[in-house]
Amino acid sequence: MKKRTKIVCTIGPASEDKQTLSKMVEAGMNVAR
């Protein structure tokens, strides 16, 4: 069964560095805006 839930994250000053973005992807982020 495919995962149907999407995790959408807003990128801002607290989340714009490469390490934080990598952690967000590892945690299941599907879409960044």
PDB file of C-alpha atoms in Angstrom:
ATOM      1  CA  MET A   1       0.000   0.000   0.000  1.00  0.00           C
ATOM      2  CA  LYS A   2       1.375   3.404  -0.983  1.00  0.00           C
ATOM      3  CA  LYS A   3       1.725   6.196   1.527  1.00  0.00           C
ATOM      4  CA  ARG A   4      -0.997   8.731   0.720  1.00  0.00           C
ATOM      5  CA  THR A   5      -0.304  11.285   3.446  1.00  0.00           C
ATOM      6  CA  LYS A   6       1.797  14.257   2.335  1.00  0.00           C
ATOM      7  CA  ILE A   7       4.008  16.343   4.585  1.00  0.00           C
ATOM      8  CA  VAL A   8       4.302  19.931   3.356  1.00  0.00           C
ATOM      9  CA  CYS A   9       6.959  22.141   4.987  1.00  0.00           C
ATOM     10  CA  THR A  10       7.450  25.888   4.708  1.00  0.00           C
ATOM     11  CA  ILE A  11      11.096  26.900   4.384  1.00  0.00           C
ATOM     12  CA  GLY A  12      12.092  29.979   6.371  1.00  0.00           C
ATOM     13  CA  PRO A  13      14.987  31.433   8.349  1.00  0.00           C
ATOM     14  CA  ALA A  14      14.963  28.596  10.895  1.00  0.00           C
ATOM     15  CA  SER A  15      14.943  25.833   8.283  1.00  0.00           C
ATOM     16  CA  GLU A  16      16.952  27.118   5.338  1.00  0.00           C
ATOM     17  CA  ASP A  17      20.330  25.518   6.132  1.00  0.00           C
ATOM     18  CA  LYS A  18      21.323  22.286   4.399  1.00  0.00           C
ATOM     19  CA  GLN A  19      21.516  20.143   7.551  1.00  0.00           C
ATOM     20  CA  THR A  20      18.004  21.079   8.688  1.00  0.00           C
ATOM     21  CA  LEU A  21      16.556  20.415   5.224  1.00  0.00           C
ATOM     22  CA  SER A  22      18.238  16.996   5.172  1.00  0.00           C
ATOM     23  CA  LYS A  23      16.696  16.132   8.537  1.00  0.00           C
ATOM     24  CA  MET A  24      13.265  17.213   7.274  1.00  0.00           C
ATOM     25  CA  VAL A  25      13.572  14.919   4.235  1.00  0.00           C
ATOM     26  CA  GLU A  26      14.681  12.022   6.448  1.00  0.00           C
ATOM     27  CA  ALA A  27      11.670  12.661   8.693  1.00  0.00           C
ATOM     28  CA  GLY A  28       9.307  12.267   5.724  1.00  0.00           C
ATOM     29  CA  MET A  29       8.892  15.681   4.096  1.00  0.00           C
ATOM     30  CA  ASN A  30       7.276  15.397   0.646  1.00  0.00           C
ATOM     31  CA  VAL A  31       6.878  19.041  -0.416  1.00  0.00           C
ATOM     32  CA  ALA A  32       8.836  22.191   0.450  1.00  0.00           C
ATOM     33  CA  ARG A  33       7.420  25.645  -0.148  1.00  0.00           C
TER      34      ARG A  33
END
